[in-house]
Short mmCIF file of C-alpha atoms in Angstrom, two decimals:
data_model
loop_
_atom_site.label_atom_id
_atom_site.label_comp_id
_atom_site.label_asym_id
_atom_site.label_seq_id
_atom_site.Cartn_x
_atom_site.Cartn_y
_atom_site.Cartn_z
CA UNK A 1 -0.58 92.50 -36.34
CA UNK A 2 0.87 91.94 -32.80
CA UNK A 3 0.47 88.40 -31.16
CA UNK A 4 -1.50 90.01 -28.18
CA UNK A 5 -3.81 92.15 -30.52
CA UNK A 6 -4.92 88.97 -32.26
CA UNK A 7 -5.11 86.97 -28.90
CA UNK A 8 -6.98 90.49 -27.69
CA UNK A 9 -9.45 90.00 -30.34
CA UNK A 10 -9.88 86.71 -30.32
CA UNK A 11 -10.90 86.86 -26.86
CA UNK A 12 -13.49 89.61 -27.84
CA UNK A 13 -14.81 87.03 -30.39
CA UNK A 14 -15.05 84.63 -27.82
CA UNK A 15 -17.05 86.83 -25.51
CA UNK A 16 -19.21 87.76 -27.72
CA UNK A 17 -20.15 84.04 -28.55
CA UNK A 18 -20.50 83.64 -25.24
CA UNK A 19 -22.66 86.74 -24.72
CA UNK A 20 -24.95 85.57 -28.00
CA UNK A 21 -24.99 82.57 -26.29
CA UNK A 22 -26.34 84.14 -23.31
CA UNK A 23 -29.21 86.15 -25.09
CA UNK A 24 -30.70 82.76 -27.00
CA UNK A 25 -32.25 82.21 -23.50
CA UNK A 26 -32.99 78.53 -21.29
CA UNK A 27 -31.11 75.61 -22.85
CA UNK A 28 -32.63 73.84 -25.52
CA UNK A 29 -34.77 70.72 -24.69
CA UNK A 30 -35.21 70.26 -28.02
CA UNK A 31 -32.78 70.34 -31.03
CA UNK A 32 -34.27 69.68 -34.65
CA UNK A 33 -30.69 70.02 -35.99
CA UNK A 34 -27.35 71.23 -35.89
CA UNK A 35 -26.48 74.85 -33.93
CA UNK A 36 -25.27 77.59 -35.43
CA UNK A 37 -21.74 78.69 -33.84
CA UNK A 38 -22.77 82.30 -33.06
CA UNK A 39 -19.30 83.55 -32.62
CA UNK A 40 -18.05 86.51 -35.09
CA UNK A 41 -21.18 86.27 -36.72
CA UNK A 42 -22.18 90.06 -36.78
CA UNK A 43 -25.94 91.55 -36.75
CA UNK A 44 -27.52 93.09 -40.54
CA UNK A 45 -29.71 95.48 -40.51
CA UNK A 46 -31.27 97.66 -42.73
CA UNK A 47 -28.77 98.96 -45.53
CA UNK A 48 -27.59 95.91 -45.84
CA UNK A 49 -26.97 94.79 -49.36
CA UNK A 50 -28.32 91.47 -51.32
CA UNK A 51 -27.32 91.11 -54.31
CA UNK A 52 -29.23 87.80 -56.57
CA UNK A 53 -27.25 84.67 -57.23
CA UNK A 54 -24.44 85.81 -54.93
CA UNK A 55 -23.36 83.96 -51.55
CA UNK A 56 -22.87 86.21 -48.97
CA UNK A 57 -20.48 85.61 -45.82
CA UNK A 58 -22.14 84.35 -42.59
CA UNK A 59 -24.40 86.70 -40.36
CA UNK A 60 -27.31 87.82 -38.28
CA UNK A 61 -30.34 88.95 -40.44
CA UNK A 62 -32.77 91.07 -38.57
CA UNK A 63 -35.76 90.76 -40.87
CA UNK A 64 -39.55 91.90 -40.97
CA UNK A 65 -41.87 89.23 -41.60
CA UNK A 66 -45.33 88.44 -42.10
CA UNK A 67 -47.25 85.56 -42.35
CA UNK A 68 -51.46 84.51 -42.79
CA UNK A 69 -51.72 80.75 -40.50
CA UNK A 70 -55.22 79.76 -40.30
CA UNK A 71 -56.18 77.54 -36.96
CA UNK A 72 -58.58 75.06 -36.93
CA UNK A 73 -60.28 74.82 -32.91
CA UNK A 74 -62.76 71.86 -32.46
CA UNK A 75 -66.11 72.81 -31.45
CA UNK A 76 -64.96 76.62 -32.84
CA UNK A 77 -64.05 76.50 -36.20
CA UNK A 78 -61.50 77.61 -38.59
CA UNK A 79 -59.97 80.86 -38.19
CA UNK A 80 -57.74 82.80 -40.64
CA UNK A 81 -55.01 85.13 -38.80
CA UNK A 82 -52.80 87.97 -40.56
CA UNK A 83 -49.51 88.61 -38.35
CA UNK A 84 -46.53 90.61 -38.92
CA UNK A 85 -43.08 91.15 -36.35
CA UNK A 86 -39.48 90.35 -37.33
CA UNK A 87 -37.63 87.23 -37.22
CA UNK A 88 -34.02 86.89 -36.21
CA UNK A 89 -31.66 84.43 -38.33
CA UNK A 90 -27.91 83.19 -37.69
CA UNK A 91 -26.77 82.30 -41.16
CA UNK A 92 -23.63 80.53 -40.32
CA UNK A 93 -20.36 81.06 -43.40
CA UNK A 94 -21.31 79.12 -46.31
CA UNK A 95 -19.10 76.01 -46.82
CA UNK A 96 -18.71 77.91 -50.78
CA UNK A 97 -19.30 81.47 -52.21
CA UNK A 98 -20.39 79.83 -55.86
CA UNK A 99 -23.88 79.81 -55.72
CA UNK A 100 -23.96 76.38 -57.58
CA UNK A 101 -22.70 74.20 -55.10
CA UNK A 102 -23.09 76.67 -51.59
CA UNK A 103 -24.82 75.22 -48.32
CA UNK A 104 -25.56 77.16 -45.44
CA UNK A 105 -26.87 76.28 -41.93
CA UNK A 106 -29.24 78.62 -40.14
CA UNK A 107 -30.99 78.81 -37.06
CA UNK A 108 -33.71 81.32 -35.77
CA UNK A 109 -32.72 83.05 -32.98
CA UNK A 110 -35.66 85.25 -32.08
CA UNK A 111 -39.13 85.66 -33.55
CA UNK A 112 -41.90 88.02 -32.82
CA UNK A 113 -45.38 88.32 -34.03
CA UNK A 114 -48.36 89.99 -34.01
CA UNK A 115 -52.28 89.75 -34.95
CA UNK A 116 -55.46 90.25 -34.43
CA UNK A 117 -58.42 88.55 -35.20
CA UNK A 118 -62.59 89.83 -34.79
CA UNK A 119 -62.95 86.43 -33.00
CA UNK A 120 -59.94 85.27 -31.01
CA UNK A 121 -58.58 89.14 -30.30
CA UNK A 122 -55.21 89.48 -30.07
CA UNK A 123 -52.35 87.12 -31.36
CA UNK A 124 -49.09 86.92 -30.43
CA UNK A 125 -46.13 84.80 -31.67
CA UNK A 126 -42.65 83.62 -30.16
CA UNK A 127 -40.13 81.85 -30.62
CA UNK A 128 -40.27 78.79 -28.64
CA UNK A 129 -37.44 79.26 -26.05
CA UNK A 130 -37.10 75.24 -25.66
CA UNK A 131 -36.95 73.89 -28.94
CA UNK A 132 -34.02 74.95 -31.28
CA UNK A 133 -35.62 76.13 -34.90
CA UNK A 134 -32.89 74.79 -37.36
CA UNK A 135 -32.72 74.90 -40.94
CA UNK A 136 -30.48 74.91 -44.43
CA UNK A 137 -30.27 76.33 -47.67
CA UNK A 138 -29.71 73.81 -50.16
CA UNK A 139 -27.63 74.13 -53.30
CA UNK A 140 -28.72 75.69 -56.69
CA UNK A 141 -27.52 73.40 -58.63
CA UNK A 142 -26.55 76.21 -61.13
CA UNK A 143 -25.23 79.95 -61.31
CA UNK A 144 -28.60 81.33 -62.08
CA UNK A 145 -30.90 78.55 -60.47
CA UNK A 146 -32.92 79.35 -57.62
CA UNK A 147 -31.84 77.72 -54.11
CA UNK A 148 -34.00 75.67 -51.36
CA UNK A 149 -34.33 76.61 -47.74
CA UNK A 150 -36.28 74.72 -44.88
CA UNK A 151 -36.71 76.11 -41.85
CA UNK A 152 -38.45 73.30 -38.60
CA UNK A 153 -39.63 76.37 -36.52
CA UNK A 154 -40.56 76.02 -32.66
CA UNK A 155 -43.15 78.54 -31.48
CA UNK A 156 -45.55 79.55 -29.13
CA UNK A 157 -48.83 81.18 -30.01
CA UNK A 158 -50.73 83.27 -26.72
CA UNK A 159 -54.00 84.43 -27.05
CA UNK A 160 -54.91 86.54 -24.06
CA UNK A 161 -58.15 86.70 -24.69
CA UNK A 162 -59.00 82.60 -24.17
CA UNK A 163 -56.29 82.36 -21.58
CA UNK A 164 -54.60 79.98 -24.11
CA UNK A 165 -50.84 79.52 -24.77
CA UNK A 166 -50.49 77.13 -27.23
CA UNK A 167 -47.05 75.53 -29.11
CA UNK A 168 -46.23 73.23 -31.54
CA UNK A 169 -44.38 69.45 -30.48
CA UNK A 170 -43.42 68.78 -34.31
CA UNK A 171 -42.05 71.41 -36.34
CA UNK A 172 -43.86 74.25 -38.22
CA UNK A 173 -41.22 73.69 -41.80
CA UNK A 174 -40.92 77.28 -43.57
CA UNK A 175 -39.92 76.33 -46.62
CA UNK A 176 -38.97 78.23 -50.01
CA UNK A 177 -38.03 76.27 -53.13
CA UNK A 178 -37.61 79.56 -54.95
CA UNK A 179 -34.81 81.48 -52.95
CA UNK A 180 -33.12 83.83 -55.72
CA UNK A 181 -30.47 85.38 -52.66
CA UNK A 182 -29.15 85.53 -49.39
CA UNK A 183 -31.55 86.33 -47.22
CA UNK A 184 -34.40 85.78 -49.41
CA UNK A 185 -35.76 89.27 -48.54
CA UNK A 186 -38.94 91.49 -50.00
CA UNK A 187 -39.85 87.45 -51.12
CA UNK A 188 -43.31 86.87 -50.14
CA UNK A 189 -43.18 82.98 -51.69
CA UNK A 190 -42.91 81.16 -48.19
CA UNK A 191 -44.97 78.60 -46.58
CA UNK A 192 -45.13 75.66 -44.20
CA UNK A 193 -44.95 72.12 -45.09
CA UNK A 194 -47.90 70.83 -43.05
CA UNK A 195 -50.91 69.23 -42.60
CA UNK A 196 -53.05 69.61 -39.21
CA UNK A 197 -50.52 70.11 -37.43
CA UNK A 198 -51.16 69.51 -33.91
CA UNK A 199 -51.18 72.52 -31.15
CA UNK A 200 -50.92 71.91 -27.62
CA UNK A 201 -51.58 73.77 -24.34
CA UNK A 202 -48.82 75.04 -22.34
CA UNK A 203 -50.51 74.70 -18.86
CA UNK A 204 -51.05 71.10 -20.24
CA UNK A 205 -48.30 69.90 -22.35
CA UNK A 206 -48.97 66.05 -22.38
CA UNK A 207 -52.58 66.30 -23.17
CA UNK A 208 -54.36 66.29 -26.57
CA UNK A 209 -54.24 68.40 -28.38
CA UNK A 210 -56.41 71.88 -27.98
CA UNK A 211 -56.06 73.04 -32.19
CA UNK A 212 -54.62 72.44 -35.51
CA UNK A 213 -52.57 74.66 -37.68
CA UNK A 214 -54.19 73.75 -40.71
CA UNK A 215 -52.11 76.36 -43.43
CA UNK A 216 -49.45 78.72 -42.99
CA UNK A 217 -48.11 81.35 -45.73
CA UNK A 218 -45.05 83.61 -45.17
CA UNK A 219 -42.75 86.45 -46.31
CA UNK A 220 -39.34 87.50 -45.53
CA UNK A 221 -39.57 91.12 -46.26
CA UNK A 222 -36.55 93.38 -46.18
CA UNK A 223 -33.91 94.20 -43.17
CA UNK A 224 -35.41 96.25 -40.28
CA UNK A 225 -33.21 99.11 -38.38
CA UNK A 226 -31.32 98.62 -35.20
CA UNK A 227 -33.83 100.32 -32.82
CA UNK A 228 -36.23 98.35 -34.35
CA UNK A 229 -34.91 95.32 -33.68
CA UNK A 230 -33.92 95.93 -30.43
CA UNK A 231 -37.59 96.94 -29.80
CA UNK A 232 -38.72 93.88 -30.98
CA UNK A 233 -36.49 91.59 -28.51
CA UNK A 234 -37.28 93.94 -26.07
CA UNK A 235 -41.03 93.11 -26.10
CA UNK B 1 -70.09 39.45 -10.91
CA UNK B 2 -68.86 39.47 -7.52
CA UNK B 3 -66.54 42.63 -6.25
CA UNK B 4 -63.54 40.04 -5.88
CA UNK B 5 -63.92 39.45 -9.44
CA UNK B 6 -64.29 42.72 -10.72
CA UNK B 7 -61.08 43.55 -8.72
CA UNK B 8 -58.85 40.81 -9.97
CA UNK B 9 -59.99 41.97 -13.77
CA UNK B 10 -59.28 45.42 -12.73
CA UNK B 11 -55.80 44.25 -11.22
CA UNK B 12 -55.12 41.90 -14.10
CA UNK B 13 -56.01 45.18 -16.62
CA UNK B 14 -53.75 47.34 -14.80
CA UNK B 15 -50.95 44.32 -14.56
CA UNK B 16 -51.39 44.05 -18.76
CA UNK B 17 -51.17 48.12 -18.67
CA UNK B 18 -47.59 47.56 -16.78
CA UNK B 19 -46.29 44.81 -18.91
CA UNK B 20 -47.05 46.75 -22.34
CA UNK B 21 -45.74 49.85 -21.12
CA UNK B 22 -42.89 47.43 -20.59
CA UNK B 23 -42.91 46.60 -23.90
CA UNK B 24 -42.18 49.63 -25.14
CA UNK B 25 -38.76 49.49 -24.18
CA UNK B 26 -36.94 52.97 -22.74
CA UNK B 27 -38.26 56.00 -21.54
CA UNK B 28 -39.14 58.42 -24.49
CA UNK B 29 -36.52 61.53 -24.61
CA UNK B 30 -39.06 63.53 -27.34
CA UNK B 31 -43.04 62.84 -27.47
CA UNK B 32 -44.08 64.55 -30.50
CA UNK B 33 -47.91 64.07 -29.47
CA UNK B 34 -50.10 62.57 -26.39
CA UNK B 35 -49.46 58.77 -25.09
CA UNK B 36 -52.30 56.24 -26.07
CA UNK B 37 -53.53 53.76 -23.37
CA UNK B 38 -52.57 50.72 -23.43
CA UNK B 39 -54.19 49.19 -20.84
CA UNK B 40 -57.54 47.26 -21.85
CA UNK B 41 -56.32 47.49 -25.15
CA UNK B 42 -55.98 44.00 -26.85
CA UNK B 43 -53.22 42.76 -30.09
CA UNK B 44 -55.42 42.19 -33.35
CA UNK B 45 -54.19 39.38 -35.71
CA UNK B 46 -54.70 38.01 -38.81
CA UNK B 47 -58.15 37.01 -39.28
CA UNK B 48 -59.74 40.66 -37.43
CA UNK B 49 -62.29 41.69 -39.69
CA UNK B 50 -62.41 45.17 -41.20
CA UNK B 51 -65.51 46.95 -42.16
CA UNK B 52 -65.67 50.12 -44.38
CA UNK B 53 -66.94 53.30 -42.74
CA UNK B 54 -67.53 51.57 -39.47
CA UNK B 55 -65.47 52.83 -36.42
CA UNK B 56 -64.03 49.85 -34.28
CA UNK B 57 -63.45 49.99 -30.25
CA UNK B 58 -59.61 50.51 -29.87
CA UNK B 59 -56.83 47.40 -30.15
CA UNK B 60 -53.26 47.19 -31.40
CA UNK B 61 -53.22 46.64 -34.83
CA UNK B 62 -50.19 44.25 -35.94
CA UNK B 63 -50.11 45.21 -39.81
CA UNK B 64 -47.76 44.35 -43.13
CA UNK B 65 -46.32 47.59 -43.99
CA UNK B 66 -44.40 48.09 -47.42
CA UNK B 67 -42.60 51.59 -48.42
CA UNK B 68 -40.72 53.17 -50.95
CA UNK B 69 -38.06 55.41 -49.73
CA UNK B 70 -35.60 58.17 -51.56
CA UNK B 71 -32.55 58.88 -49.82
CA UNK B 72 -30.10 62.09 -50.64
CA UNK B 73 -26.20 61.43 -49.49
CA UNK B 74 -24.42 64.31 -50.38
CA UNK B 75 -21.56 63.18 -52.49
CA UNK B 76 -23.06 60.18 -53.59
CA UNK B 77 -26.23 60.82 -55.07
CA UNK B 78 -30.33 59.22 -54.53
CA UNK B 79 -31.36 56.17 -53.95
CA UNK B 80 -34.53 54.48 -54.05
CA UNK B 81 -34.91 51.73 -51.54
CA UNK B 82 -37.94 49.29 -51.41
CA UNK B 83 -38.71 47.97 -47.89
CA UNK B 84 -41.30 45.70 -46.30
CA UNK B 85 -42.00 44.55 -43.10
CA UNK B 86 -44.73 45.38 -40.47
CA UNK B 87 -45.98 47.86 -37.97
CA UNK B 88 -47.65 47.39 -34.32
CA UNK B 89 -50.22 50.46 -34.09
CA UNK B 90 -51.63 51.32 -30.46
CA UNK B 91 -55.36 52.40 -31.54
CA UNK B 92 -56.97 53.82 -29.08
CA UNK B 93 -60.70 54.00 -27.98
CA UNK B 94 -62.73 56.30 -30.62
CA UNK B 95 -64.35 59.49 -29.03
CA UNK B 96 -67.73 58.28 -30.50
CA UNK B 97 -68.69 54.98 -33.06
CA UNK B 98 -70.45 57.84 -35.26
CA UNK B 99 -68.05 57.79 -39.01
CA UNK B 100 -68.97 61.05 -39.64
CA UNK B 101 -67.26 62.95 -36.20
CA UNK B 102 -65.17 59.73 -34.59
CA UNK B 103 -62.17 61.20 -33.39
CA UNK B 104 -59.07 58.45 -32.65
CA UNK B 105 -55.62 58.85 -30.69
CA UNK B 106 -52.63 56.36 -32.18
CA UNK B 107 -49.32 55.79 -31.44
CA UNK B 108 -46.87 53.70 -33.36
CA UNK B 109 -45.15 50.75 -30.59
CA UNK B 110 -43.12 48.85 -33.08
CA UNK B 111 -41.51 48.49 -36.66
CA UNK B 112 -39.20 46.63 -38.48
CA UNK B 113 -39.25 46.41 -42.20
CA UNK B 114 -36.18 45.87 -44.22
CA UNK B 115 -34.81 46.61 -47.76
CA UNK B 116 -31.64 45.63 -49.67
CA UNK B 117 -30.11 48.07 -52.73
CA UNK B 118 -27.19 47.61 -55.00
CA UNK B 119 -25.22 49.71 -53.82
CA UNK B 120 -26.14 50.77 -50.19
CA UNK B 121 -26.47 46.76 -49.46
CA UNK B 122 -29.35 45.97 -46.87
CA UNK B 123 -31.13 48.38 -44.79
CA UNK B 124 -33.03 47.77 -41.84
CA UNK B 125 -35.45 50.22 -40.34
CA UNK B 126 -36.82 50.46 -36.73
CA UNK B 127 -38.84 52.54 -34.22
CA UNK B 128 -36.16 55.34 -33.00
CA UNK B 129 -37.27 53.89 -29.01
CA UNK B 130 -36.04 57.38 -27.86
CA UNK B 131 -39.38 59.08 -29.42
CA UNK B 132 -42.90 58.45 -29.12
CA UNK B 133 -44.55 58.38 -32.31
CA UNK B 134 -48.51 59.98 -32.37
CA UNK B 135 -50.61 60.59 -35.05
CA UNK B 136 -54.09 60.92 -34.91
CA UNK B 137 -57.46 59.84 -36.91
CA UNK B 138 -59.78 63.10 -37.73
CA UNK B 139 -63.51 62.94 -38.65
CA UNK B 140 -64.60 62.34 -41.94
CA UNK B 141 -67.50 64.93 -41.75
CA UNK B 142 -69.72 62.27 -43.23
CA UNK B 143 -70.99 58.96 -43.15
CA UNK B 144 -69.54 57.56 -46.37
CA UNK B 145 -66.68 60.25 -47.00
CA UNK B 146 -62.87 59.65 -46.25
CA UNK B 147 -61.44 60.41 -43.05
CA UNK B 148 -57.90 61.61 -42.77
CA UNK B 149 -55.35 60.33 -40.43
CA UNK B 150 -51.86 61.51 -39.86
CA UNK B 151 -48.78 59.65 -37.28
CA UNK B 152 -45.47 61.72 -36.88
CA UNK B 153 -42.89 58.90 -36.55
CA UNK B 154 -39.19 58.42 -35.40
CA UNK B 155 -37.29 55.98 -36.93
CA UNK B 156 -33.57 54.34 -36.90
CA UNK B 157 -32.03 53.36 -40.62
CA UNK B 158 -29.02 51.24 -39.89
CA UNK B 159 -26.93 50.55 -42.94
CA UNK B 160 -24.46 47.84 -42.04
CA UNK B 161 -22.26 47.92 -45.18
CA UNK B 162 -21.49 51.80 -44.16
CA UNK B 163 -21.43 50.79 -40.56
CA UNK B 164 -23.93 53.95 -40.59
CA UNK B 165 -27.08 54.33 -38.67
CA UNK B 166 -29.06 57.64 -39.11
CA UNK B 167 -32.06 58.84 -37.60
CA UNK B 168 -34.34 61.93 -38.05
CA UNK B 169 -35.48 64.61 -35.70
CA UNK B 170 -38.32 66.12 -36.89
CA UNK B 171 -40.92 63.62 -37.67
CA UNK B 172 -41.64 62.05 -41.21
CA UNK B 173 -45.50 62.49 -41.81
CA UNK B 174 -46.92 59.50 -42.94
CA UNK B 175 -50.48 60.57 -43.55
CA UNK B 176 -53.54 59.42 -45.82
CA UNK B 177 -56.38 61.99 -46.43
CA UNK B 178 -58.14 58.99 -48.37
CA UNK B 179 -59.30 56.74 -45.19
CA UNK B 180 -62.01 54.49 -45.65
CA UNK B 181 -62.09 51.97 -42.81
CA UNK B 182 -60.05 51.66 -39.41
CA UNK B 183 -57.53 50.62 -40.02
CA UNK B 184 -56.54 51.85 -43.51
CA UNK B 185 -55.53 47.91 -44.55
CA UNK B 186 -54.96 46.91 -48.05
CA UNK B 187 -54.42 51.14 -48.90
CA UNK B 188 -51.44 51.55 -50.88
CA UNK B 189 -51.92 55.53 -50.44
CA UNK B 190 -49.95 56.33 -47.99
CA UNK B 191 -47.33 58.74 -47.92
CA UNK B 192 -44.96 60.89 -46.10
CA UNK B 193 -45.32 64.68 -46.27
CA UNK B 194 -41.59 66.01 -45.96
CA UNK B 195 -39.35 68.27 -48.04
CA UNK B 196 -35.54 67.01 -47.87
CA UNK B 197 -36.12 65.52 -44.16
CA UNK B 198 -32.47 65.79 -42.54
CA UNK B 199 -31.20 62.49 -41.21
CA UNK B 200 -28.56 62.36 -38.87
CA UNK B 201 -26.13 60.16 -37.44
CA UNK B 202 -26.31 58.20 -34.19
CA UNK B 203 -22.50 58.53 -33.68
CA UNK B 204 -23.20 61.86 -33.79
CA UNK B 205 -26.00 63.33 -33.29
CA UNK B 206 -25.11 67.00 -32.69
CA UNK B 207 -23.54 67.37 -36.19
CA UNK B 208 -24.86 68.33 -39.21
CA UNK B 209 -27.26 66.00 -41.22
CA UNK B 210 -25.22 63.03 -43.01
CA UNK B 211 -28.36 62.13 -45.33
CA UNK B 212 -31.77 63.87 -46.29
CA UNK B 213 -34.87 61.35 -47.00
CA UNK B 214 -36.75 62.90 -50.25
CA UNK B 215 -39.28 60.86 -50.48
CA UNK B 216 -41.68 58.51 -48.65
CA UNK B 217 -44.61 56.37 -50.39
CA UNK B 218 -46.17 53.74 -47.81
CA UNK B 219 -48.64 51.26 -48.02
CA UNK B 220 -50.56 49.42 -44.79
CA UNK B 221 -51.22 45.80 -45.91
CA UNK B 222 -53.57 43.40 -44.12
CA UNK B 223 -53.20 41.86 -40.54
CA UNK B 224 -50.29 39.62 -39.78
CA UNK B 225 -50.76 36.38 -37.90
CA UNK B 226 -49.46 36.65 -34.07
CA UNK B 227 -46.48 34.13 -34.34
CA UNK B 228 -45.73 36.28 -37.39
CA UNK B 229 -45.59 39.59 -35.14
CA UNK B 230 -43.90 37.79 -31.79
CA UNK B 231 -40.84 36.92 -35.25
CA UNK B 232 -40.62 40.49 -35.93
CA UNK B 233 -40.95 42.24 -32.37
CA UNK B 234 -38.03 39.98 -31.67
CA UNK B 235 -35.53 40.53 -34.66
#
């Protein structure tokens, strides 16, 4: 390989960190850990193969997702929400392909979520453009022994119909003690570490806060096509 | 009372307000919940009687504090550190006196407790000044049954014998569901909701975590005496 092809591509690498960089949005006000170096990391979507037990090499997993939160509003009640989108999620290169030992750094890049509820109407969910959602997977401690993940997840819940934006100041913590591969996908085990967690409105982000996010169950289902993602971060 | 009076207690209130916000030292980078009031609000001591299921007016509570903490360093294994030490707690007024549906605001102004282990030496742990640490009191729903409270809390962990001092991003919980009287003194049932809680280090507080904290059990003892207090909000 010629000097200038491998400068050539490097500098393609470089712009295309620089262009991921680009689509993540404002700056980060917030970090809740370490970022994930986007450069040469490349996008998976469906067709993409997991294999159990196995440590893949780093990369972009467009996934479908679904979750059931239930929101507690004083003077309302509690109310029990089904959504389902995609999430985004830059897997940096593990620091070891043996699935004993591996850890891997993730952030999520883009989320997008839907509901609806006889109540509160519609529901939508997004990633919270000024808080960085950081996570790991954590070793398996053995070749057949299921992994840890932890997610701290910024996002922003709208509901039209009250005229409410609402987001969360601490994190919402997916977590999965059970993660059998990389992605954990069609794995419907997830949930969030939390207890009342505080929301708090948008058009009044120092004041008390307006609800609670009392439980919050997830799955990572499997990889989504292209169009479809692009339809998703399109929305 | 004559109007000159009323304004020089009005003036001297605000002037207290001024001097405690003072007190708390730098600006906050990260408020993970709404700012308590400190004005009007007086320091409770040793001797401040507590009474079971009865909602006080607001105060700063100067309390003992005692915890048990696990610490994860990757390449070195866990470690189970005993500290003690005390708290300063910025109580605000209660929505209503009624136990059943109070409501109170808190935020945590100081900390210092200390621990010593074999072979991490001593540790000393502070309020992380760069975060504002809320929590909140929630109704018990009835006039004898527990209420629930909940403070996310920033803290420093300097280790001098690694010349290491980590800190963590996303709050650790402390919470108690099991709340009988405000405040919770003499509870030993306090703990931290968290799952492998990165902690990161000061001298570098982009990279990746240097520590995870595992596990948090907390008790709040009784009240200290004042000269007590003034000896710890000056270490």
């Amino acid at each position: 390989m010629s000097e200038s092809y491998e400068l050539g591509s490097q500098f393609r690498e470089f712009l295309k960190g620089v262009l991921d960089e680009k689509e993540r949005g404002p700056q980060y006000g917030v970090k809740w850990g370490a970022s994930v170096n986007l450069t040469g990391l490349k996008d998976n979507y469906k067709g993409t193969k997991v294999k159990p037990y196995t440590v893949p090499p780093g990369g972009i997993d467009n996934l479908a997702l679904h979750s059931t939160d239930i929101f507690r509003i004083p003077g309302k009640g509690e109310f029990s929400v089904d959504f389902s989108g995609y999430f985004r999620v830059a897997r940096d290169n593990p620091t070891t392909k043996d699935w004993s030992t591996f850890e891997i750094l993730v952030n999520i890049i883009d989320l997008k979520m839907y509901g609806k509820h006889k109540d509160l109407g519609e529901i939508a969910v997004s990633l919270n453009p000024d808080v960085l959602s950081t996570g790991q997977l954590f070793p398996a401690g053995a070749p057949q022994a299921p992994a840890k993940c932890r997610i701290a997840t910024g996002v922003v819940f709208d509901i039209p119909q009250f005229g409410l934006s609402v987001f969360n100041k601490e994190p919402i913590l997916l977590m999965n003690e059970h993660v059998t591969s990389v992605p954990p996908v069609d794995d419907p085990n997830g949930h969030a570490l939390l207890f009342l967690l505080p929301l708090f409105d948008r058009a009044n982000p120092s004041g008390k806060p307006v609800a609670h996010l009392t439980s919050l169950r997830y799955g990572a289902d499997n990889y989504i096509t292209e169009s479809e993602a692009k339809s998703f971060r399109e929305q």
